[in-house]
JSON list of C-alpha atoms in Angstrom, two decimals:
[
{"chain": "A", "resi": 726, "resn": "UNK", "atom": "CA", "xyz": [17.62, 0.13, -0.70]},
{"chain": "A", "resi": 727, "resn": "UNK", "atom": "CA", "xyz": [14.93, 2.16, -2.12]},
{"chain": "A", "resi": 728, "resn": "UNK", "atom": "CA", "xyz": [14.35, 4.97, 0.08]},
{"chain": "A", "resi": 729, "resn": "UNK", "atom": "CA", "xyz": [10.56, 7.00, 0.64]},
{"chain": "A", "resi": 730, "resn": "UNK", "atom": "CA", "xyz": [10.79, 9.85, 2.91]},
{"chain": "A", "resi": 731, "resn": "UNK", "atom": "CA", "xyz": [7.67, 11.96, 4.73]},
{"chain": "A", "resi": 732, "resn": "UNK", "atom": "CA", "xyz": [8.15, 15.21, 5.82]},
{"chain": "A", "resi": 733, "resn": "UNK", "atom": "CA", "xyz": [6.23, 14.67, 9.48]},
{"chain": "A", "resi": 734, "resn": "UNK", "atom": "CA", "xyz": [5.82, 11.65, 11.00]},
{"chain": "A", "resi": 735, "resn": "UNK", "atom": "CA", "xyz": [2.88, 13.57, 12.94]},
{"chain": "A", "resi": 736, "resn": "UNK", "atom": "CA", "xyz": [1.04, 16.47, 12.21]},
{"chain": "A", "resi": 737, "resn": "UNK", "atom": "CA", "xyz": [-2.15, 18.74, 14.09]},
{"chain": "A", "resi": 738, "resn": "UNK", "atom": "CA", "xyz": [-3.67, 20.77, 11.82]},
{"chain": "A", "resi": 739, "resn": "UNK", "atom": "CA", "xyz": [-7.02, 23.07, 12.49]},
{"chain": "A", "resi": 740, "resn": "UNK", "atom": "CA", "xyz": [-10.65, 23.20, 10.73]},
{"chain": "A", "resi": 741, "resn": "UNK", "atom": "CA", "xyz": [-9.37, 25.52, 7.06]},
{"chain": "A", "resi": 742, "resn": "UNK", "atom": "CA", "xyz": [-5.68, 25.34, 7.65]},
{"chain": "A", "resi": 743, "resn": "UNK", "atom": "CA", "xyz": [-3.94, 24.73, 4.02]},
{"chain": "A", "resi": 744, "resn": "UNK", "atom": "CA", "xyz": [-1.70, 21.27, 4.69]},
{"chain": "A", "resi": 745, "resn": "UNK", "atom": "CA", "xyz": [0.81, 20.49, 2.95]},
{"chain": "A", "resi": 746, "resn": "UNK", "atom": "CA", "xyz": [2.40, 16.57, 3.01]},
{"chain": "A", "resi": 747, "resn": "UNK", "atom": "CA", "xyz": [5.64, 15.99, 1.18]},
{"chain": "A", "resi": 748, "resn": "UNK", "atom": "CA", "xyz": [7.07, 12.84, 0.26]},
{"chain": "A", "resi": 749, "resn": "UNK", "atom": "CA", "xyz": [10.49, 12.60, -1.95]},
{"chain": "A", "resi": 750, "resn": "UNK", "atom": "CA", "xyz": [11.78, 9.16, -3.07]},
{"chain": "A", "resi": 751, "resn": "UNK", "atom": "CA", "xyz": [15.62, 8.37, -3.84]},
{"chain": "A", "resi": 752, "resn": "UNK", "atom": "CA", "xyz": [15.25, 5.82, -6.36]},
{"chain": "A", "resi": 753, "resn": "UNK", "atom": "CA", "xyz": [14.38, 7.41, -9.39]},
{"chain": "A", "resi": 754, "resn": "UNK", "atom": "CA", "xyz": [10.41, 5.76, -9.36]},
{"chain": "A", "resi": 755, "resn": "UNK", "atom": "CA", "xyz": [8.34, 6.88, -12.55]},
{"chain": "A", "resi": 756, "resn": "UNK", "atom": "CA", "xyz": [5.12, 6.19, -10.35]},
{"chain": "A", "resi": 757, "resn": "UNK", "atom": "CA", "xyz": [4.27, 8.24, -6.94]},
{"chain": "A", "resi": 758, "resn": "UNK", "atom": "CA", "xyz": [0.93, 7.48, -5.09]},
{"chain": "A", "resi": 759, "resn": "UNK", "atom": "CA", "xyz": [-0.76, 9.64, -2.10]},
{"chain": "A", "resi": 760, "resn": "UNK", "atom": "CA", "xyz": [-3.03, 6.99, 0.05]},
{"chain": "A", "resi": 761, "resn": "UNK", "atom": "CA", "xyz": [-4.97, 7.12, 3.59]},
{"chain": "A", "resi": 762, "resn": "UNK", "atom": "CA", "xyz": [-5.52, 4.65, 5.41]},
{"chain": "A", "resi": 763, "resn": "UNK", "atom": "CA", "xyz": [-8.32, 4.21, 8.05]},
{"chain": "A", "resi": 764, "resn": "UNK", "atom": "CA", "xyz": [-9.69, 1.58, 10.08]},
{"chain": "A", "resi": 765, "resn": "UNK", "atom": "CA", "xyz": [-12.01, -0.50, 8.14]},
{"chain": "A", "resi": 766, "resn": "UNK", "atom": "CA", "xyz": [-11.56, 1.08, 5.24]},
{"chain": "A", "resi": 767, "resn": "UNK", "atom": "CA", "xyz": [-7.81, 0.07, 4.13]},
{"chain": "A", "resi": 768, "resn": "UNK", "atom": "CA", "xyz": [-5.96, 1.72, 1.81]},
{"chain": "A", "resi": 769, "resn": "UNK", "atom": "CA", "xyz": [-7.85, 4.06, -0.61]},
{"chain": "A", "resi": 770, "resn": "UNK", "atom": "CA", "xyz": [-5.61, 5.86, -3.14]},
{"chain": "A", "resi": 771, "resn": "UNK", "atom": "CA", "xyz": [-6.56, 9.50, -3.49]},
{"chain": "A", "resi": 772, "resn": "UNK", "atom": "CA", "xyz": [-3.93, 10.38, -6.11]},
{"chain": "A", "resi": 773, "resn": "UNK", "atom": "CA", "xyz": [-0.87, 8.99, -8.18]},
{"chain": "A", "resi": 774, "resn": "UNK", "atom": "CA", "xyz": [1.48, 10.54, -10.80]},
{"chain": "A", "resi": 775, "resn": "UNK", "atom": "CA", "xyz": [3.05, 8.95, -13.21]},
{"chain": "A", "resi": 776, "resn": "UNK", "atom": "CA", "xyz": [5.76, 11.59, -14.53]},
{"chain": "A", "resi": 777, "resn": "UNK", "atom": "CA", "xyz": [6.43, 15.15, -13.48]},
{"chain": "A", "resi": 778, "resn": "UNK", "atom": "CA", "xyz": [3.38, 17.38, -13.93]},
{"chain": "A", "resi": 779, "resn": "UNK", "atom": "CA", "xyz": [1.36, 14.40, -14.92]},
{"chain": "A", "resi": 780, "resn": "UNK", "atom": "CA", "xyz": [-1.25, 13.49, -12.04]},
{"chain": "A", "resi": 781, "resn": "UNK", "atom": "CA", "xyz": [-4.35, 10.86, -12.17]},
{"chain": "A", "resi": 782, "resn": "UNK", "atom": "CA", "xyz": [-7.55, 11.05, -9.67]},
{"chain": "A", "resi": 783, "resn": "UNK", "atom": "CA", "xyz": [-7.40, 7.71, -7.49]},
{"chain": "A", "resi": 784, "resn": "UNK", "atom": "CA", "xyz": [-10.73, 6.93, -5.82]},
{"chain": "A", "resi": 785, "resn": "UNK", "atom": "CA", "xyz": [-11.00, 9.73, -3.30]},
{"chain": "A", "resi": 786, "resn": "UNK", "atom": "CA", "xyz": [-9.28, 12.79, -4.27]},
{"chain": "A", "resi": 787, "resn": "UNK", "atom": "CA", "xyz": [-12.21, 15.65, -2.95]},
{"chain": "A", "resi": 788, "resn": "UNK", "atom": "CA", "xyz": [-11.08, 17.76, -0.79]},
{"chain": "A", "resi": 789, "resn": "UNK", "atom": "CA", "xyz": [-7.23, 17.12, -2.29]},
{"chain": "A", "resi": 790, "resn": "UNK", "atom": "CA", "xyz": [-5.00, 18.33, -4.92]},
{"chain": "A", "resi": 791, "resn": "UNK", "atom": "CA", "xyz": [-1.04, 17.64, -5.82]},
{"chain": "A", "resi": 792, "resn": "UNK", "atom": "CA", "xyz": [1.70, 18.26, -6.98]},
{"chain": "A", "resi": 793, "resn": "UNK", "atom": "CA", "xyz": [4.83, 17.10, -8.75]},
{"chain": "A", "resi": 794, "resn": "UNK", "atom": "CA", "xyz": [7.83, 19.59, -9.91]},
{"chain": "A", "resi": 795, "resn": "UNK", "atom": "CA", "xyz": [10.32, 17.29, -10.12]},
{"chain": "A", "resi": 796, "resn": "UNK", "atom": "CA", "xyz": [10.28, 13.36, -10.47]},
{"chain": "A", "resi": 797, "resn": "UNK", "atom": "CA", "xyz": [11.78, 12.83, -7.08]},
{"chain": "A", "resi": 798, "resn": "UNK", "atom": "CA", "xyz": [9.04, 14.72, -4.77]},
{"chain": "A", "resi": 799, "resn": "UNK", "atom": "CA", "xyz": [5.34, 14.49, -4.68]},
{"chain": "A", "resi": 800, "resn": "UNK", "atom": "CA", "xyz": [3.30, 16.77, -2.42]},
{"chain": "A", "resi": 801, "resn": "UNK", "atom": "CA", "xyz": [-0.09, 16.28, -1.11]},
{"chain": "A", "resi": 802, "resn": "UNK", "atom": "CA", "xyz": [-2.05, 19.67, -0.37]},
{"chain": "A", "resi": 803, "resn": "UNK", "atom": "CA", "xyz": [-5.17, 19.61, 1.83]},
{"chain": "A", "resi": 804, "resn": "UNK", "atom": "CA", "xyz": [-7.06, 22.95, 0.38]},
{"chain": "A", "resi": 805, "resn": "UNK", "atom": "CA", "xyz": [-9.09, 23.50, 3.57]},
{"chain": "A", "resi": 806, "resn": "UNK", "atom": "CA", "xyz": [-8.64, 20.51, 6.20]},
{"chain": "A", "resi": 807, "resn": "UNK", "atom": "CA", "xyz": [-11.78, 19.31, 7.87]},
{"chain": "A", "resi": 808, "resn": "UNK", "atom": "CA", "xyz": [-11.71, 16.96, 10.62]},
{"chain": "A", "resi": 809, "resn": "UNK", "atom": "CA", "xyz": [-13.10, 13.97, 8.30]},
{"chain": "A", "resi": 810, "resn": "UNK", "atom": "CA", "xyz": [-9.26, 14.26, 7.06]},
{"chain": "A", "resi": 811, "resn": "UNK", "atom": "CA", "xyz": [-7.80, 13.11, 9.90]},
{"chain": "A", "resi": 812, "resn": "UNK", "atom": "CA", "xyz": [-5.84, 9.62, 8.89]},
{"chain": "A", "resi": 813, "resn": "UNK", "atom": "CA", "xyz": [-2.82, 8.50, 8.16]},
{"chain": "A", "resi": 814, "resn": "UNK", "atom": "CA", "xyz": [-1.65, 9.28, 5.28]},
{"chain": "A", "resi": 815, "resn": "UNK", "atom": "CA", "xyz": [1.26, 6.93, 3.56]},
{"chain": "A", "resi": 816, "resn": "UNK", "atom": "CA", "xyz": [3.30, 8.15, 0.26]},
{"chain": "A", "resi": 817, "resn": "UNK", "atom": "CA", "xyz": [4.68, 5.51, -2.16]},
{"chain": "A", "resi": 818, "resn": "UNK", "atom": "CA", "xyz": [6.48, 4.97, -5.21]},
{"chain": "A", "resi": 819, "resn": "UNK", "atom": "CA", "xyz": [7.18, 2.26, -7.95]},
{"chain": "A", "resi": 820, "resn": "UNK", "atom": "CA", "xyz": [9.07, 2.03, -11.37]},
{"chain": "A", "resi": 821, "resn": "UNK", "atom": "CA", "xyz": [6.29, 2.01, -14.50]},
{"chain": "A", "resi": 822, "resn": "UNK", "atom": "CA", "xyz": [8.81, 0.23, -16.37]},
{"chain": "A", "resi": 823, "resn": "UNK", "atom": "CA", "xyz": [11.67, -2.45, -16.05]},
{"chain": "A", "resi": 824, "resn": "UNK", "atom": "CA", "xyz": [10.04, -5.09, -14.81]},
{"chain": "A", "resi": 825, "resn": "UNK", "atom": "CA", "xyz": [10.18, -4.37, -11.21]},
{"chain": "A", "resi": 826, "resn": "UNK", "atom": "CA", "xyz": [7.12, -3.17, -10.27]},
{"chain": "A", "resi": 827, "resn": "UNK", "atom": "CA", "xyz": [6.81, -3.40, -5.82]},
{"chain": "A", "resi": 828, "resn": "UNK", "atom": "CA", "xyz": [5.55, -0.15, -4.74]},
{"chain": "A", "resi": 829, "resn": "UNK", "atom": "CA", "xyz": [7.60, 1.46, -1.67]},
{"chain": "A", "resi": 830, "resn": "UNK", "atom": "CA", "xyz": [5.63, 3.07, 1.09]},
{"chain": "A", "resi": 831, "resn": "UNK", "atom": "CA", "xyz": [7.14, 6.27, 3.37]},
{"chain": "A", "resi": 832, "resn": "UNK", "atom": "CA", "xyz": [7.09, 5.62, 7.00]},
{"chain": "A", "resi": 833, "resn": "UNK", "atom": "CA", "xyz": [3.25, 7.62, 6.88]},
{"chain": "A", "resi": 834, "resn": "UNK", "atom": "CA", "xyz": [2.35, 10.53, 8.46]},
{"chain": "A", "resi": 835, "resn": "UNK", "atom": "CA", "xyz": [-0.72, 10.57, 11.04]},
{"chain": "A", "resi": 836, "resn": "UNK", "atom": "CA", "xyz": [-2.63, 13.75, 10.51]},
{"chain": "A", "resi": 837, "resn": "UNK", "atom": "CA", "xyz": [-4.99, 15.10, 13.16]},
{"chain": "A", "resi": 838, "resn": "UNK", "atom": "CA", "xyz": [-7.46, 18.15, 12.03]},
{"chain": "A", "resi": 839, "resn": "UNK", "atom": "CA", "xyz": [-8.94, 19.15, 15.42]},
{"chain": "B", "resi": 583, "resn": "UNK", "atom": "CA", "xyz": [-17.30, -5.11, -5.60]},
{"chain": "B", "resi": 584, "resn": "UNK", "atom": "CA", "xyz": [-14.14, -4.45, -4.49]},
{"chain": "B", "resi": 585, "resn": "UNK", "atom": "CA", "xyz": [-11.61, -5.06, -6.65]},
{"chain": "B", "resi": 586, "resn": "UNK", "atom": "CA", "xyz": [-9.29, -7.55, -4.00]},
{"chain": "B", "resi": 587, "resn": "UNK", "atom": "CA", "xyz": [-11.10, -9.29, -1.29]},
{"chain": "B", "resi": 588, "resn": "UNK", "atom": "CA", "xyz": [-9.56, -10.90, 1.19]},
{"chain": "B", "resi": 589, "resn": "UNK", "atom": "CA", "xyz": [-10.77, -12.47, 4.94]},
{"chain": "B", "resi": 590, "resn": "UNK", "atom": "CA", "xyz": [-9.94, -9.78, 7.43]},
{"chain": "B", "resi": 591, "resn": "UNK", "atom": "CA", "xyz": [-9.61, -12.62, 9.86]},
{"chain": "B", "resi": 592, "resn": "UNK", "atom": "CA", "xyz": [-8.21, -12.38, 13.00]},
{"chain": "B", "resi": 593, "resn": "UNK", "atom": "CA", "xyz": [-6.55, -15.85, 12.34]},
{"chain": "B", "resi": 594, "resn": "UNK", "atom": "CA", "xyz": [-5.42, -16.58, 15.94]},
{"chain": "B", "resi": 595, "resn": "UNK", "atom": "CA", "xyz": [-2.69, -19.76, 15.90]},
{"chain": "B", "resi": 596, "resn": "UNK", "atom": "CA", "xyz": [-0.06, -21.14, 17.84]},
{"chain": "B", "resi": 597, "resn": "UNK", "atom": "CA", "xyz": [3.59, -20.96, 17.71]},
{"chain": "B", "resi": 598, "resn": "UNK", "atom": "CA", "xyz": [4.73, -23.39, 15.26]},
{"chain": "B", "resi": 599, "resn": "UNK", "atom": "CA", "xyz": [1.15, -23.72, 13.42]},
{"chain": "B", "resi": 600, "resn": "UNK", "atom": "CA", "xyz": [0.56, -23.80, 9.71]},
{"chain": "B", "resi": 601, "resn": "UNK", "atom": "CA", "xyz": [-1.57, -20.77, 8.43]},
{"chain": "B", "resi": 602, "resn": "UNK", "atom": "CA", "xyz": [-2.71, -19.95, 4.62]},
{"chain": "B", "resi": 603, "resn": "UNK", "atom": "CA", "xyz": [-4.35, -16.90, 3.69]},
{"chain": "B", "resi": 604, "resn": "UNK", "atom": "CA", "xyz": [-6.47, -16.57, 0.39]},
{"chain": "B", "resi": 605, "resn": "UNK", "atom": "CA", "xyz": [-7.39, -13.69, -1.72]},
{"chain": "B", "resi": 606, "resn": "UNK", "atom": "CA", "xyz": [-9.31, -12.86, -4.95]},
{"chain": "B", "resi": 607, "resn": "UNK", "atom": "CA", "xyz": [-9.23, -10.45, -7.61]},
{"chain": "B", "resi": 608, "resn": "UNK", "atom": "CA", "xyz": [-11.89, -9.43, -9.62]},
{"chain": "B", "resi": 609, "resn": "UNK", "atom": "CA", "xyz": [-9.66, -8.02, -13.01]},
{"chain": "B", "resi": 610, "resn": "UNK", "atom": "CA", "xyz": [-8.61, -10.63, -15.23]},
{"chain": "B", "resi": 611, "resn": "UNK", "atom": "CA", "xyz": [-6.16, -8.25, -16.64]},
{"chain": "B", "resi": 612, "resn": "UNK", "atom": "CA", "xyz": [-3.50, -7.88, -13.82]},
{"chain": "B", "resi": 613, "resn": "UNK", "atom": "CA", "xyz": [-0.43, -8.30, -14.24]},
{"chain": "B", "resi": 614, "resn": "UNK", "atom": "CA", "xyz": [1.57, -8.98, -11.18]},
{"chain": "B", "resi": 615, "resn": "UNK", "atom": "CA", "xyz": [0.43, -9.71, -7.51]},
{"chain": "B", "resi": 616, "resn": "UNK", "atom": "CA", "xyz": [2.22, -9.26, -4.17]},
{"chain": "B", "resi": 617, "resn": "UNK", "atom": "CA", "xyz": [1.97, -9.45, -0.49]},
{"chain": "B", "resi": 618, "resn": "UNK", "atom": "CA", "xyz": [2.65, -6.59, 1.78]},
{"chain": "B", "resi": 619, "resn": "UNK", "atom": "CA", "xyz": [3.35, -7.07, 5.57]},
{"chain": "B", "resi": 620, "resn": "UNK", "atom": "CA", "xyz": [2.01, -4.58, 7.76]},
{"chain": "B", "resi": 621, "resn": "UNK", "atom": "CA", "xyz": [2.74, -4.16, 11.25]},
{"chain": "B", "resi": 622, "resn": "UNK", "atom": "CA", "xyz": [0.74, -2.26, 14.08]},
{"chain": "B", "resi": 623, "resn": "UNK", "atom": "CA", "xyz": [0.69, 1.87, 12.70]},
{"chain": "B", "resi": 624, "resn": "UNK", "atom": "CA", "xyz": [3.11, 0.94, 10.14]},
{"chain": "B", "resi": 625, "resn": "UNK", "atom": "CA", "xyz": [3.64, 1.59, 6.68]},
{"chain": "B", "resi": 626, "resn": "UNK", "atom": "CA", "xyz": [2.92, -2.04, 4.55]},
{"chain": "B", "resi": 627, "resn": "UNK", "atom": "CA", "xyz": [6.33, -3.68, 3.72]},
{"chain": "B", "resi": 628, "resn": "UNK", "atom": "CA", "xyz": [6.46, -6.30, 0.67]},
{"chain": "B", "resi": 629, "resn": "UNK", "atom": "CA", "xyz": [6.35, -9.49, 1.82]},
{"chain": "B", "resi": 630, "resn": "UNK", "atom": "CA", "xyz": [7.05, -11.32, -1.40]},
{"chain": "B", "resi": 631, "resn": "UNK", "atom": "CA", "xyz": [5.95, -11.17, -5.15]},
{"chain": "B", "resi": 632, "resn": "UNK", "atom": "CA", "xyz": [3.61, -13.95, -6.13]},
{"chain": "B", "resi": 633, "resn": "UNK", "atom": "CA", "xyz": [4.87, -15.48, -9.55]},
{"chain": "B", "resi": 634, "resn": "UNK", "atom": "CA", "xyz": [2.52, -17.91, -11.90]},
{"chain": "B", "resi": 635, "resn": "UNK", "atom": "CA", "xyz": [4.78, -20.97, -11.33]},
{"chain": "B", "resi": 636, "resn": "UNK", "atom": "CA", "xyz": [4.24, -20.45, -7.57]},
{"chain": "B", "resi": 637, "resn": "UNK", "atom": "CA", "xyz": [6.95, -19.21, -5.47]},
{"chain": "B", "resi": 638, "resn": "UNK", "atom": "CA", "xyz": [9.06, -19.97, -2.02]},
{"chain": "B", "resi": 639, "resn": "UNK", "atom": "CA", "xyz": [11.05, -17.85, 0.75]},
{"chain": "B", "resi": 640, "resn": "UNK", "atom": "CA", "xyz": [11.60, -19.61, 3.69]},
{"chain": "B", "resi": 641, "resn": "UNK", "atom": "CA", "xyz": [8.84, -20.33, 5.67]},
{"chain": "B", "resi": 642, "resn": "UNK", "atom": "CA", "xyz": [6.50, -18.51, 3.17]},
{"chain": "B", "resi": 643, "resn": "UNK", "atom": "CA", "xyz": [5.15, -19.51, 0.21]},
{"chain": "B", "resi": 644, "resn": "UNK", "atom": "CA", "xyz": [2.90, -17.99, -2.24]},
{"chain": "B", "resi": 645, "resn": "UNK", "atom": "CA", "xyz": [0.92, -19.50, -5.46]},
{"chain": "B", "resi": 646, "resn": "UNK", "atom": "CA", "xyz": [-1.03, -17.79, -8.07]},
{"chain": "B", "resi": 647, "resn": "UNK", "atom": "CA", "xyz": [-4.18, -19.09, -9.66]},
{"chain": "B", "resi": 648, "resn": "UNK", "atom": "CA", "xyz": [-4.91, -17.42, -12.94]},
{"chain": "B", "resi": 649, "resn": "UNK", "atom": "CA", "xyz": [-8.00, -19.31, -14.09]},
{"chain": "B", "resi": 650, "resn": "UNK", "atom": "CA", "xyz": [-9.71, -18.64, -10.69]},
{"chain": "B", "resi": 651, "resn": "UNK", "atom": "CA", "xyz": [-8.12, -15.29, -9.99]},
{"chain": "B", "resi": 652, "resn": "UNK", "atom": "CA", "xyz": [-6.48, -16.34, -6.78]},
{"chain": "B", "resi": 653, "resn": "UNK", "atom": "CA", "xyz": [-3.91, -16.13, -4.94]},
{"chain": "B", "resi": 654, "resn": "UNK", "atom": "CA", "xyz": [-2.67, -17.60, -1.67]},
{"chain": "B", "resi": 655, "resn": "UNK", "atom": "CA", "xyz": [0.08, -17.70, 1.40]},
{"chain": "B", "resi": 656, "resn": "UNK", "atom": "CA", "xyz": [1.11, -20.30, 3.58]},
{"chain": "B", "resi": 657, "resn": "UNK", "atom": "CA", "xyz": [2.89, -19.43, 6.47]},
{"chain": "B", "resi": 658, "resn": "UNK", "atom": "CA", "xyz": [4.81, -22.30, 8.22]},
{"chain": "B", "resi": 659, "resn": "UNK", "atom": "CA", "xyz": [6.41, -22.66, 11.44]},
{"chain": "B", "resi": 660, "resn": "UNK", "atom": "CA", "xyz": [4.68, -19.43, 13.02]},
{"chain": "B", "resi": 661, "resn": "UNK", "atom": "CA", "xyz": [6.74, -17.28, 14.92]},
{"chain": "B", "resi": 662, "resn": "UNK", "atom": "CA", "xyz": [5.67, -14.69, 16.87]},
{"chain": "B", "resi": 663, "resn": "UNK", "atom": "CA", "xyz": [6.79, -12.23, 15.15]},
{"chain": "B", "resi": 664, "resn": "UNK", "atom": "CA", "xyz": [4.61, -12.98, 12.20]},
{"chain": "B", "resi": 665, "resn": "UNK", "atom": "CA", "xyz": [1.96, -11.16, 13.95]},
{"chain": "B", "resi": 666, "resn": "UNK", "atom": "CA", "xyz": [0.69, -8.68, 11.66]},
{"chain": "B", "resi": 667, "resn": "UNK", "atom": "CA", "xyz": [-1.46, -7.68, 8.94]},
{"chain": "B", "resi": 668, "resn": "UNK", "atom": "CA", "xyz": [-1.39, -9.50, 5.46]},
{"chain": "B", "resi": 669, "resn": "UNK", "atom": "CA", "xyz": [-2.13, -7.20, 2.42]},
{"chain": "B", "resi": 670, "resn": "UNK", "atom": "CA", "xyz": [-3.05, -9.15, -1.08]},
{"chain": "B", "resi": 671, "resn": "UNK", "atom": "CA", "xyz": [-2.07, -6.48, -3.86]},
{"chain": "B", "resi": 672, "resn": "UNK", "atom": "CA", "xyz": [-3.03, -7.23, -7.29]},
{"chain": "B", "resi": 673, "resn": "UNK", "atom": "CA", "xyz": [-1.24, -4.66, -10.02]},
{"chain": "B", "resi": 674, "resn": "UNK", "atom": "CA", "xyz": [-3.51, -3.27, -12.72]},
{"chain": "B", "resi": 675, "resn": "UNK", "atom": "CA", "xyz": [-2.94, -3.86, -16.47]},
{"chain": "B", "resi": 676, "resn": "UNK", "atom": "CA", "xyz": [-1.15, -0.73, -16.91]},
{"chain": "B", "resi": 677, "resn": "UNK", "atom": "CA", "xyz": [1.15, -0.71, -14.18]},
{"chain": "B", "resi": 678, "resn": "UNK", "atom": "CA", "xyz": [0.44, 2.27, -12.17]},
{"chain": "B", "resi": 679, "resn": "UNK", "atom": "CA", "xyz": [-2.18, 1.04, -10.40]},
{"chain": "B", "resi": 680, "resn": "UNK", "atom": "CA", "xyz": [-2.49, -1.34, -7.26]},
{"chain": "B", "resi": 681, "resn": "UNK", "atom": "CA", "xyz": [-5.57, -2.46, -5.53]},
{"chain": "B", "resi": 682, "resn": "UNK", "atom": "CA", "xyz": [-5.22, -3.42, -2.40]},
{"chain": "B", "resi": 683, "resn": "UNK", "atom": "CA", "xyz": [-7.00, -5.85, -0.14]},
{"chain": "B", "resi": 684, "resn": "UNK", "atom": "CA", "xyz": [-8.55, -4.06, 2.98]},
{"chain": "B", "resi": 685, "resn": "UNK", "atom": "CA", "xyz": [-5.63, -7.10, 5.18]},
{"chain": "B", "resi": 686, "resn": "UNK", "atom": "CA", "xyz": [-5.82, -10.48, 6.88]},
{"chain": "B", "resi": 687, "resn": "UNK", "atom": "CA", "xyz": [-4.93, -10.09, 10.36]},
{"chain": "B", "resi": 688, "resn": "UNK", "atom": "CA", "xyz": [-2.95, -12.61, 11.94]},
{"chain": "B", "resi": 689, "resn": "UNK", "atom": "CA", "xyz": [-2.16, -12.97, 15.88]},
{"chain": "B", "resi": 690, "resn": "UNK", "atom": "CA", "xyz": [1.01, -15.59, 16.48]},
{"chain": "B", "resi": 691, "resn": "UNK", "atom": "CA", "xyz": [0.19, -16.67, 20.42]},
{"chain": "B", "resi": 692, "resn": "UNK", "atom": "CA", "xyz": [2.82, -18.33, 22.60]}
]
C-alpha cells in the first residue's frame, strides 16, 4: 500500500512565524504535490515537483516556497504565515511514469495562523 | 473556466436509491480521469479510475465520454456509508498535473 505521511496532523502557528509542513512518501513517486483545501474553493495546488530539486508553481504559490532534497520528502515552507493561510493543507504523490498514474494524498494537516 | 466542473449538489437519496454524478472537462488533451472519495475533514481517497470502454466495481460504475468530455458515476444500491464527497479528477497531458473538481456532495438517508 502506498504510504503518504504528514508531519502534524494539526498545527497553530502565529502572524510571521516561518512554517514548515513535511510530507515523505514510501513508494518511490516521481511526482509530489502541496494543495489546500478550503471551503468553496476545493483543492487548489500551490506547488508540485516532479524530481528532486525540480519544483513547478501550481496556481497559488504566493506567500509559499518548497523544497525537495531527496525524492522521498517534500516540504512546504510558509515564509511569514498570515492568517489568510489558515487551511488544510494535504500532500500527495503519483508515479510520472508506468502507467499508473492515481495520486496518493497524506492524511492533511489543518493549519491555524492566529 | 474552471478546468473540471462538476454539480456540488447536495444529492440527498434514500437507502437503496440509484444516484449518477456527471462531470466535465474543459482540456481535450487529458489523459486519464478518476474519482476520489472524500469523507468529512478527510484526505480524498480514489474511488476508481474511469477507463474509455467504461468501467465496473461493484455497485459503482464509471463511463468516459471523449467526444463530449464527460465523465460520469452511478452509484447503485446506496448505503449509508456512501455519504461523502465525490471528486471528478481529470489528469493533464503531461502527467503531473490533476485538476480537480471543487466535489459532488452526496447525503445517503435511512
Amino acid at each position: 500500500d502506498v504510504k503518504v505521511t504528514q508531519s502534524s496532523r494539526y498545527l497553530v502557528k502565529r502572524t510571521g512565524e516561518k512554517v514548515f509542513l513535511e510530507c515523505v512518501q514510501d513508494m518511490d513517486h516521481e511526482n509530489m504535490f502541496w494543495y489546500r483545501q478550503d471551503p468553496g474553493l476545493g483543492l487548489r495546488l500551490i506547488y508540485f515537483s516532479y524530481d528532486v530539486k525540480m519544483k513547478e508553481k501550481g496556481d497559488i504559490p504566493e506567500g509559499y516556497s518548497v523544497s525537495r532534497e531527496k525524492k522521498e520528502r517534500f516540504s512546504l515552507i510558509l515564509e511569514s504565515a498570515s492568517t489568510n493561510q489558515t487551511s488544510m493543507y494535504l500532500c500527495a504523490s503519483s508515479l510520472l511514469t508506468g502507467g499508473i498514474y492515481e495520486q496518493y494524498f497524506g492524511p492533511g494537516t489543518r493549519l491555524t495562523v492566529t | 473556466r474552471k478546468e473540471v466542473e462538476q454539480d456540488p449538489g447536495p444529492f440527498n437519496v434514500p437507502e437503496g436509491a440509484t444516484v449518477a454524478f456527471n462531470c466535465t472537462y474543459s482540456n481535450s488533451a487529458s489523459q486519464s480521469f478518476f474519482w476520489y472519495r472524500q469523507d468529512c475533514r478527510k484526505e480524498p481517497k480514489l474511488l476508481m479510475s474511469v477507463y474509455s470502454s467504461g468501467n465496473e466495481d461493484g455497485r459503482f460504475t464509471a463511463q468516459l465520454n471523449r467526444a463530449s468530455q464527460y465523465i460520469s458515476l452511478l452509484i447503485r444500491d446506496s448505503k449509508l456509508s456512501d455519504s461523502a464527497t465525490y471528486l471528478c479528477v481529470a489528469l493533464g497531458g503531461n502527467f503531473n498535473k490533476f485538476y480537480f473538481g471543487s466535489g459532488t456532495k452526496l447525503n445517503v438517508k435511512p
